[in-house]
Tab-separated table of N, CA and C in Angstrom:
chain	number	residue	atom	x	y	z
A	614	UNK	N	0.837	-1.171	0.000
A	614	UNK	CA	0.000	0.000	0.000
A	614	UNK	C	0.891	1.247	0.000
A	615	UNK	N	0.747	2.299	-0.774
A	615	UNK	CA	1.375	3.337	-0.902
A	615	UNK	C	0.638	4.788	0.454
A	616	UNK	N	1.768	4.790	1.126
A	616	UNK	CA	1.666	5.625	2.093
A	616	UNK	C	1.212	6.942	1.459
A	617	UNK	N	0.739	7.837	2.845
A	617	UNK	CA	0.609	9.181	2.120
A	617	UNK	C	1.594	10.193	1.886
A	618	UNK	N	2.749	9.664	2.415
A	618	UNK	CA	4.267	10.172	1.765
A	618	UNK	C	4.013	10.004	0.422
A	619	UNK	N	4.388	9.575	0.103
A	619	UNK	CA	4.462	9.043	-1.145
A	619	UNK	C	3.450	9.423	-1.800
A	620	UNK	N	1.831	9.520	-1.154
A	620	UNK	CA	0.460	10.628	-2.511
A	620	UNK	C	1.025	11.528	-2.376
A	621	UNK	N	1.456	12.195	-1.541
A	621	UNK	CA	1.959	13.591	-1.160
A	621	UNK	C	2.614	13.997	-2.071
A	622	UNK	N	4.097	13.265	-2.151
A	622	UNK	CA	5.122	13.494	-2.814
A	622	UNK	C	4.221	13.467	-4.342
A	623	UNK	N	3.987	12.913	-4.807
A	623	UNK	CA	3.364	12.936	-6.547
A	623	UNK	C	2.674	14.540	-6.454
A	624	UNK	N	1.621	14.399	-5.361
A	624	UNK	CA	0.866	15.840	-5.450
A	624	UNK	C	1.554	16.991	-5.334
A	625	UNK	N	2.837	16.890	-4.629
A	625	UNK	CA	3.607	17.939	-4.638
A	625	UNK	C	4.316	18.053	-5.601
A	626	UNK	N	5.113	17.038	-6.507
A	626	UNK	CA	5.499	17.572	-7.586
A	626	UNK	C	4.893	17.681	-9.039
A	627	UNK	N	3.611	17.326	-9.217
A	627	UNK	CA	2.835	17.889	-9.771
A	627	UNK	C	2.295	19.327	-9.435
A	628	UNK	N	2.474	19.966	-8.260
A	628	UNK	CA	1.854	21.012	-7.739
A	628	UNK	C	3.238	22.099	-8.513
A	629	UNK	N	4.502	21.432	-8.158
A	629	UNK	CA	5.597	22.106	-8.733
A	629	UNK	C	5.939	22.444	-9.707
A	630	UNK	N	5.189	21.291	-10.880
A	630	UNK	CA	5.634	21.432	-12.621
A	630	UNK	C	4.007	22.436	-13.148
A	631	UNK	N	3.370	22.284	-12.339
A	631	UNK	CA	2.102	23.111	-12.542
A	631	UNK	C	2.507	24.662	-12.085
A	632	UNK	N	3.201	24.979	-11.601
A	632	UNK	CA	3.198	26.561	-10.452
A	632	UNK	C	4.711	27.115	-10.891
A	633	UNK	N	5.829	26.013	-11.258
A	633	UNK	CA	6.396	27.206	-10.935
A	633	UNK	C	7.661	27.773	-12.101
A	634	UNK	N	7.242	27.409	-13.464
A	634	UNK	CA	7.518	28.131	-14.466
A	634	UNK	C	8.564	28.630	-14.372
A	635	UNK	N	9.692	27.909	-14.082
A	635	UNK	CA	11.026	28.019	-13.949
A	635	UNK	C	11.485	28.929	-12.537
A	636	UNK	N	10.578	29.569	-11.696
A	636	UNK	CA	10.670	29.802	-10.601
A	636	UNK	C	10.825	29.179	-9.402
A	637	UNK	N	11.256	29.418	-8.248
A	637	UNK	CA	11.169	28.871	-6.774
A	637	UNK	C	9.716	29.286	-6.497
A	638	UNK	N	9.725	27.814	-5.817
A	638	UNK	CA	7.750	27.810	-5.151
A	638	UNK	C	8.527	27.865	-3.497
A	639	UNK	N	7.527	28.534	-3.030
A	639	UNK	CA	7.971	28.526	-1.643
A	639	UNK	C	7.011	27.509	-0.829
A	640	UNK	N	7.775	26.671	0.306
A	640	UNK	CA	7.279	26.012	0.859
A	640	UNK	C	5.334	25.985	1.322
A	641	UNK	N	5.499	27.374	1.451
A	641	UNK	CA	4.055	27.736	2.291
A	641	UNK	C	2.956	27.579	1.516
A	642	UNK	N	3.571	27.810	0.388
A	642	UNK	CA	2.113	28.271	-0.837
A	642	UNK	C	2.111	26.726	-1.267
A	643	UNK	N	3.095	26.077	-1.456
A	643	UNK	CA	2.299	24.706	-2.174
A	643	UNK	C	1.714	23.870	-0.756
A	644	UNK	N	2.033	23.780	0.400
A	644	UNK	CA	1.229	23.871	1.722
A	644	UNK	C	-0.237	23.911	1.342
A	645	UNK	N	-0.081	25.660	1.508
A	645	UNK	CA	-1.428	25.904	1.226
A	645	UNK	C	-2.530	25.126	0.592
A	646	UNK	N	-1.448	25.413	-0.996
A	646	UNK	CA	-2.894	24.493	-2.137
A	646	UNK	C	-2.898	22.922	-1.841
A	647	UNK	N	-1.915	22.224	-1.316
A	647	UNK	CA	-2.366	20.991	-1.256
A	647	UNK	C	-2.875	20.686	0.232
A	648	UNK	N	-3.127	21.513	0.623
A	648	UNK	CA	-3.589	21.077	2.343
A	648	UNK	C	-2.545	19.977	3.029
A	649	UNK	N	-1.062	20.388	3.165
A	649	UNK	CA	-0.240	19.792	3.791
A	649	UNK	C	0.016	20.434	5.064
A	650	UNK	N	0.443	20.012	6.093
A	650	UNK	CA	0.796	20.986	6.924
A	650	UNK	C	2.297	21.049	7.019
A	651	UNK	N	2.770	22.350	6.781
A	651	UNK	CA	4.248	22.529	6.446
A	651	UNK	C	5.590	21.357	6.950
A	652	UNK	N	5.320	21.311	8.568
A	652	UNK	CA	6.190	20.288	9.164
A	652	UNK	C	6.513	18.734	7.434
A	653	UNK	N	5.273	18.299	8.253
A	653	UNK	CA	5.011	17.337	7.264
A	653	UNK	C	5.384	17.532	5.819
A	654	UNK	N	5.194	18.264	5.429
A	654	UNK	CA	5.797	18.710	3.849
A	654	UNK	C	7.384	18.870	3.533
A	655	UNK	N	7.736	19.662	5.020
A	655	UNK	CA	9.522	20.050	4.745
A	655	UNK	C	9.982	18.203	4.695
A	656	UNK	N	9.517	17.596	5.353
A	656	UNK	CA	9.595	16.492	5.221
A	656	UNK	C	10.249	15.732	4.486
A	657	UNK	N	9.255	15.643	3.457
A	657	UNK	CA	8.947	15.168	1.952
A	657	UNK	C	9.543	15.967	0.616
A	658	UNK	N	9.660	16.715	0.767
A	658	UNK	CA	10.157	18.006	-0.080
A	658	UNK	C	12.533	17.877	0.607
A	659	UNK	N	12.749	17.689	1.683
A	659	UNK	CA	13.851	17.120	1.699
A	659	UNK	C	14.237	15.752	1.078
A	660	UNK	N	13.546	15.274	1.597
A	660	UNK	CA	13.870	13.909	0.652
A	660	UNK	C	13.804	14.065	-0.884
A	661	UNK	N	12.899	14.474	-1.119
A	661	UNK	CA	12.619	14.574	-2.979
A	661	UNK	C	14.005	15.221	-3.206
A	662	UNK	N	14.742	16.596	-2.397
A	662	UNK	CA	15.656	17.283	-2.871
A	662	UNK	C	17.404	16.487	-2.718
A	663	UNK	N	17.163	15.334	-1.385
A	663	UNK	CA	17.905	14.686	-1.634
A	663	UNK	C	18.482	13.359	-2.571
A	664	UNK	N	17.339	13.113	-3.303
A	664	UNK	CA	17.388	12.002	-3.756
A	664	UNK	C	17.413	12.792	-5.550
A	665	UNK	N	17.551	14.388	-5.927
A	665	UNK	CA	17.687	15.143	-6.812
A	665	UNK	C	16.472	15.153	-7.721
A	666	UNK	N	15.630	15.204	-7.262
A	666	UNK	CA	14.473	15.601	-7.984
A	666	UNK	C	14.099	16.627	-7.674
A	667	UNK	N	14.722	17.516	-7.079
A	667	UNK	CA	14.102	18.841	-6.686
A	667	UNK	C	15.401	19.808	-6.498
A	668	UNK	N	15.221	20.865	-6.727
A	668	UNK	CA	16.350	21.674	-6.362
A	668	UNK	C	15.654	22.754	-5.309
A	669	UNK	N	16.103	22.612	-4.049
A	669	UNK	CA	15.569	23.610	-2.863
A	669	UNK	C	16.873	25.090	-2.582
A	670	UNK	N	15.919	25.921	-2.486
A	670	UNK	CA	16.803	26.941	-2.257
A	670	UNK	C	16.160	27.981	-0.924
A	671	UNK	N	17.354	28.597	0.079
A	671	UNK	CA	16.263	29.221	1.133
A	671	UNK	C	16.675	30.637	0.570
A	672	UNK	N	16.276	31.303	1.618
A	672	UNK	CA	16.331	32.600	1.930
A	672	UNK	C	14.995	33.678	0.887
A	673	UNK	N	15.356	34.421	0.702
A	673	UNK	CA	14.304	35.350	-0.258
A	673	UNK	C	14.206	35.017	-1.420
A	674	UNK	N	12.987	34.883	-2.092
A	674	UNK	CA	12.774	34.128	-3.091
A	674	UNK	C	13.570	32.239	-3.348
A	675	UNK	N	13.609	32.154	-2.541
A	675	UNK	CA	14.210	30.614	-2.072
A	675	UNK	C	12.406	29.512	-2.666
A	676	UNK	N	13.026	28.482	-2.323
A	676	UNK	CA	11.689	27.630	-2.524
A	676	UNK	C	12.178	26.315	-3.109
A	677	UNK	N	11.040	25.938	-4.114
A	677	UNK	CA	11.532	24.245	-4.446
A	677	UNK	C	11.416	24.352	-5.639
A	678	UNK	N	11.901	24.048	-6.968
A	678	UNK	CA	11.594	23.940	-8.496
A	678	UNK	C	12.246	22.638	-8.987
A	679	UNK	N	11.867	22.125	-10.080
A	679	UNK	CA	12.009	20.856	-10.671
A	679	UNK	C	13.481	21.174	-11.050
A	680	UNK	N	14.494	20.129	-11.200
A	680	UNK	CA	15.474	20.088	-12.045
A	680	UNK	C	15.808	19.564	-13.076
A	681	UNK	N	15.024	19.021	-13.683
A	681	UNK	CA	14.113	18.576	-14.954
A	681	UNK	C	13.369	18.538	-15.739
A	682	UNK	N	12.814	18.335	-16.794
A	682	UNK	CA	11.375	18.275	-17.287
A	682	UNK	C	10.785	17.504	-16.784
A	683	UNK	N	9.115	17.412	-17.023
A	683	UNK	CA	8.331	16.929	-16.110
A	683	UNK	C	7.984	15.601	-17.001
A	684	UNK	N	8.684	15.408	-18.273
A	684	UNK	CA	8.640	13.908	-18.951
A	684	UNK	C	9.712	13.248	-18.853
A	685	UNK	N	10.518	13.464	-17.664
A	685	UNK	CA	11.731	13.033	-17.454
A	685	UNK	C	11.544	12.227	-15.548
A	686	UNK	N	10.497	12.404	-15.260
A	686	UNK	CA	10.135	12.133	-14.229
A	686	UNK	C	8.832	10.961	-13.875
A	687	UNK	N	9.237	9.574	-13.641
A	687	UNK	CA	8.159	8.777	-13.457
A	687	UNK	C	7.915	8.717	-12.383
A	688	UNK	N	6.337	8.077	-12.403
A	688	UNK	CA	5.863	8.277	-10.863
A	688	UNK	C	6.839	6.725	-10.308
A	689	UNK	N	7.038	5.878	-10.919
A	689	UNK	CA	8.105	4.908	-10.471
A	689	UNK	C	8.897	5.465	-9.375
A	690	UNK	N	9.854	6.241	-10.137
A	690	UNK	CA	11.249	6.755	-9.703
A	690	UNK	C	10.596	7.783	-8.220
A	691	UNK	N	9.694	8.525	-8.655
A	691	UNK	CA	9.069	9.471	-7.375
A	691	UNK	C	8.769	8.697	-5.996
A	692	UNK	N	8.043	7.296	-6.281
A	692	UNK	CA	7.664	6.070	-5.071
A	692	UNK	C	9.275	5.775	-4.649
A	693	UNK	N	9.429	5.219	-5.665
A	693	UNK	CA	10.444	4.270	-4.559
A	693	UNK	C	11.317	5.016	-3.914
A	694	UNK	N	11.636	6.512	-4.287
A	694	UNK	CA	12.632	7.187	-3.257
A	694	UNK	C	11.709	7.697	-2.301
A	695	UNK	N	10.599	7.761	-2.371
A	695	UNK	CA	9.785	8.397	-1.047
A	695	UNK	C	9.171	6.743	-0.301
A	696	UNK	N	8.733	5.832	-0.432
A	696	UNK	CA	8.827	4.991	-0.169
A	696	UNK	C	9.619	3.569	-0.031
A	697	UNK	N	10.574	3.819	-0.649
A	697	UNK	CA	11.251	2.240	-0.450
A	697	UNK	C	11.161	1.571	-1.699
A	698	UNK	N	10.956	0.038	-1.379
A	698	UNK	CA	10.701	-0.626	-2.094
A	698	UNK	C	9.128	-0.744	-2.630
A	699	UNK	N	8.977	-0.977	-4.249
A	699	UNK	CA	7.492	-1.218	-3.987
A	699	UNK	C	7.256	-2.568	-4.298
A	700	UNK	N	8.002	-2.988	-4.096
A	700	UNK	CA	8.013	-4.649	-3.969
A	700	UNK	C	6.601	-5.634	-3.269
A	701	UNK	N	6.080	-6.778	-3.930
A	701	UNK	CA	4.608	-6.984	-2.686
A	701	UNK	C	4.691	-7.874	-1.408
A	702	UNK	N	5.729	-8.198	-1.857
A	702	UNK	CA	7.029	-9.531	-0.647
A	702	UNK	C	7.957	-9.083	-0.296
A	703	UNK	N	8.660	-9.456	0.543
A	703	UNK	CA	9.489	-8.835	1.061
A	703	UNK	C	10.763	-9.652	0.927
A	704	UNK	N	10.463	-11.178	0.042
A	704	UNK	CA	11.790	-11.637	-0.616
A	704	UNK	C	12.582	-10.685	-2.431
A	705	UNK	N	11.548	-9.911	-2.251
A	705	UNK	CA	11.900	-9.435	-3.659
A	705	UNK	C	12.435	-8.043	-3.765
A	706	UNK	N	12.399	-7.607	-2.445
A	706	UNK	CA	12.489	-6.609	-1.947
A	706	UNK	C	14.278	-5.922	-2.197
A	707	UNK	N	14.868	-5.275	-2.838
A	707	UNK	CA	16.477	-5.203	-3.456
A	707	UNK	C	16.912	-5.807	-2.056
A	708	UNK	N	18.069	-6.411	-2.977
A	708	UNK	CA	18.820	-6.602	-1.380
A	708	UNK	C	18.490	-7.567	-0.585
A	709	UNK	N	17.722	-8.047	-0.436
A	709	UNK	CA	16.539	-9.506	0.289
A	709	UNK	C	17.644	-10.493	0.125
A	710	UNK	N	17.788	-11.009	0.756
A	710	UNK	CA	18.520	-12.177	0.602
A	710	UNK	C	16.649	-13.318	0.262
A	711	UNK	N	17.860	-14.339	-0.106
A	711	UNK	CA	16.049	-15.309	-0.958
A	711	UNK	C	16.136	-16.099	0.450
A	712	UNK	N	14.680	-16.867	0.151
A	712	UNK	CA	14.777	-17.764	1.789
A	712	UNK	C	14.975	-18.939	0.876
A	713	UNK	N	15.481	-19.914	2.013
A	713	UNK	CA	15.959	-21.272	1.712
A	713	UNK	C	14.753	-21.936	0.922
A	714	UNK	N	13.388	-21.385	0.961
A	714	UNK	CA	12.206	-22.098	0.287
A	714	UNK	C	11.980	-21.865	-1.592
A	715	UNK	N	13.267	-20.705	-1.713
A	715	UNK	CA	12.477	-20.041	-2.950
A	715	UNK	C	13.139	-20.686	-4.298
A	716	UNK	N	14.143	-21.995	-4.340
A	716	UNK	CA	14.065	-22.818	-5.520
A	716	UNK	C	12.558	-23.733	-5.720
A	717	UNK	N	11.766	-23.895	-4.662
A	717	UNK	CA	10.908	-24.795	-4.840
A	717	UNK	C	9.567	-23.917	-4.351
A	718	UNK	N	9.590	-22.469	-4.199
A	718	UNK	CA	8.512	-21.705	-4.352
A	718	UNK	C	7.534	-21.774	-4.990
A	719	UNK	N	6.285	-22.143	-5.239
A	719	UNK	CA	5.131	-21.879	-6.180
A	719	UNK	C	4.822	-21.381	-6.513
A	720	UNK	N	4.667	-19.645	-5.462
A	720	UNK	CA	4.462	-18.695	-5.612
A	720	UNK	C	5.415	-17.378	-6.046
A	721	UNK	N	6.243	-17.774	-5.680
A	721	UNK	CA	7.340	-16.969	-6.199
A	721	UNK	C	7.071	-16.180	-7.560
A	722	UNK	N	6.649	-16.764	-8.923
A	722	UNK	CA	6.647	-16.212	-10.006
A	722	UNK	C	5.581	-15.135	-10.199
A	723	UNK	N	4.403	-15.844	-9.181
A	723	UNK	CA	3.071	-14.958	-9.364
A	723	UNK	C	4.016	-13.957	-8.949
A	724	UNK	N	4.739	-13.050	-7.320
A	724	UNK	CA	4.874	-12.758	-7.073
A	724	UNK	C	6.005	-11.768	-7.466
A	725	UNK	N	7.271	-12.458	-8.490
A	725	UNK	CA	7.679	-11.819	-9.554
A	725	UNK	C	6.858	-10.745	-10.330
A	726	UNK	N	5.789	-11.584	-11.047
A	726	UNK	CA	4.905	-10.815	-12.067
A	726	UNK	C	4.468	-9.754	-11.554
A	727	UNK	N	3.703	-9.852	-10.633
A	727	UNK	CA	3.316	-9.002	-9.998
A	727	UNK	C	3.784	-7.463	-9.396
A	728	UNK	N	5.147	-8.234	-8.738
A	728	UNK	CA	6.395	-6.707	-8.490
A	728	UNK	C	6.792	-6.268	-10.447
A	729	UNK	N	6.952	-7.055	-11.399
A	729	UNK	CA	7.245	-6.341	-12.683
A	729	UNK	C	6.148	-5.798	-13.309
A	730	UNK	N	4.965	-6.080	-12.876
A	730	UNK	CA	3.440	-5.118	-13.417
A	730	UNK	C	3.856	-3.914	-12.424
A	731	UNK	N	4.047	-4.173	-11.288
A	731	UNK	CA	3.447	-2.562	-10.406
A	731	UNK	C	4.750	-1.686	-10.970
A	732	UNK	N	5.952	-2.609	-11.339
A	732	UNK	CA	7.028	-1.456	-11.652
A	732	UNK	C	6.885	-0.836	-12.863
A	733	UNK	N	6.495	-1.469	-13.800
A	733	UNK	CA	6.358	-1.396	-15.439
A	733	UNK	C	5.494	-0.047	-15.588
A	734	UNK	N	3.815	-0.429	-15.064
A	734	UNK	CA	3.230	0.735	-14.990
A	734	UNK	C	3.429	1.997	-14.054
A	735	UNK	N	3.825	1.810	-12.985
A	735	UNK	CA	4.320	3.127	-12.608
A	735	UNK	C	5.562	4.046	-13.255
A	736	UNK	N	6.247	2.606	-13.532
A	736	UNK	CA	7.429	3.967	-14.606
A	736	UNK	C	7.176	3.954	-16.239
A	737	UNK	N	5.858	3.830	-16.637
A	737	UNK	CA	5.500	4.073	-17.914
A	737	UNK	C	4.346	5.285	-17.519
A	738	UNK	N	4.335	6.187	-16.332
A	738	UNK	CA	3.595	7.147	-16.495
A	738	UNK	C	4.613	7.830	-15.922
A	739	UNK	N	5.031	9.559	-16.907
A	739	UNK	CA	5.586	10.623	-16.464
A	739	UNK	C	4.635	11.651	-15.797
A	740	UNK	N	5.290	12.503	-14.862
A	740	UNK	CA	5.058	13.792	-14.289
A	740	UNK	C	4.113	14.833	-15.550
A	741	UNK	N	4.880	14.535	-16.511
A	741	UNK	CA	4.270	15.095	-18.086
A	741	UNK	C	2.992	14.541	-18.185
A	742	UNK	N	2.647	13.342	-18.039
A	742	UNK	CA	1.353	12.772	-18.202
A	742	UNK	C	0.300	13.172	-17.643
A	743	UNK	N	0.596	13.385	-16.445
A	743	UNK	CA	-0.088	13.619	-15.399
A	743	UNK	C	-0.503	14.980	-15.487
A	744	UNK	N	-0.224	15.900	-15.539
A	744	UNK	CA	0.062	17.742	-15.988
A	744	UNK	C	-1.074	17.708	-17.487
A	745	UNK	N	-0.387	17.085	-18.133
A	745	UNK	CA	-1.488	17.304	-19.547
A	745	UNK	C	-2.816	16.500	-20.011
A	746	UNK	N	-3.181	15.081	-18.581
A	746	UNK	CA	-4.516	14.755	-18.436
A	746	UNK	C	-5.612	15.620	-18.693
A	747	UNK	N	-6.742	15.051	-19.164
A	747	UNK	CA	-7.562	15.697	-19.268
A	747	UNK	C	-8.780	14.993	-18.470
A	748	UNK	N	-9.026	15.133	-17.169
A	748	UNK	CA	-9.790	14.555	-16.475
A	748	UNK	C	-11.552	15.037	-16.049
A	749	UNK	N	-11.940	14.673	-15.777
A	749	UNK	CA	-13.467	15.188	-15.553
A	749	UNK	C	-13.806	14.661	-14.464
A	750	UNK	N	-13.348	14.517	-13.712
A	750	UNK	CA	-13.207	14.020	-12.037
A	750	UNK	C	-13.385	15.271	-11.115
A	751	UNK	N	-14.226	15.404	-10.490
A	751	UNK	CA	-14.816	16.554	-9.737
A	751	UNK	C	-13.806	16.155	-8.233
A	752	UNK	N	-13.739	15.173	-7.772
A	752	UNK	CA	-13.062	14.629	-6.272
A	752	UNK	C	-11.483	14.004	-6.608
A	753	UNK	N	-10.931	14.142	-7.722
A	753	UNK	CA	-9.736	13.078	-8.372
A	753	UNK	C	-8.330	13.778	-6.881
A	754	UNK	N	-8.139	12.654	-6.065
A	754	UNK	CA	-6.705	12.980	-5.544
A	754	UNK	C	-6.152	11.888	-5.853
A	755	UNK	N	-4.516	12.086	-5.591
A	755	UNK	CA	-3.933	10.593	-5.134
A	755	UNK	C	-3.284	10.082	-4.201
């Protein structure tokens, strides 16, 4: 299950490739529009800047702006640095060592498939995609 780190993080950098037109967004105002409460946001907005999807700057006119284009950015790549792994087991998980059961696993492959569907489609949709939807969803978050 994808935490609300992680909706956050998408909504915030969609909030970013939407607002800030080669400018610094300041912490408060994308707050504002997404109903985050700042704590919680500096949060999330460090991490995004450490993991270089964001370039943060303080002081006057300081704030957060993309360091990229926004078709250069999958929601893939956005999860797994704000969440981890999105793995659905936790043998598949990077790094996992396998358990002694998984030459004669049954399940194992479902469970393969499964982690290469959730990865496939999340990094076959860009930040770009998302921005130039055309939705008719009166309640649409994520």
């Amino acid at each position: 299950m994808i935490s609300t780190r992680g909706r956050y993080a998408l909504r915030v950098m969609i909030d970013i490739a939407e607002n800030s037109h080669g400018n610094f967004i300041p912490l408060n105002d994308i707050a504002a529009r997404q109903e985050i409460s700042e704590k919680y946001l500096e949060s999330i907005l460090a991490t995004l800047t450490r993991g270089n999807l964001l370039l943060g700057m303080r002081g006057k006119g300081g704030g957060y702006k993309l360091l990229r284009n926004p078709k250069d950015y999958t929601l893939g790549s956005i999860l797994r640095l704000t969440e981890g792994s999105l793995s659905p087991v936790a043998c598949l998980k990077e790094g996992a060592e396998l358990c002694k059961k998984s030459p004669e696993c049954r399940t194992l492959p479902v469970w393969k498939g499964l982690n290469d569907a959730i990865n496939t489609y999340l990094d076959g949709i860009t930040l770009a995609e998302l921005l130039n939807q055309n939705n008719n969803y009166n309640d649409y978050s994520i």
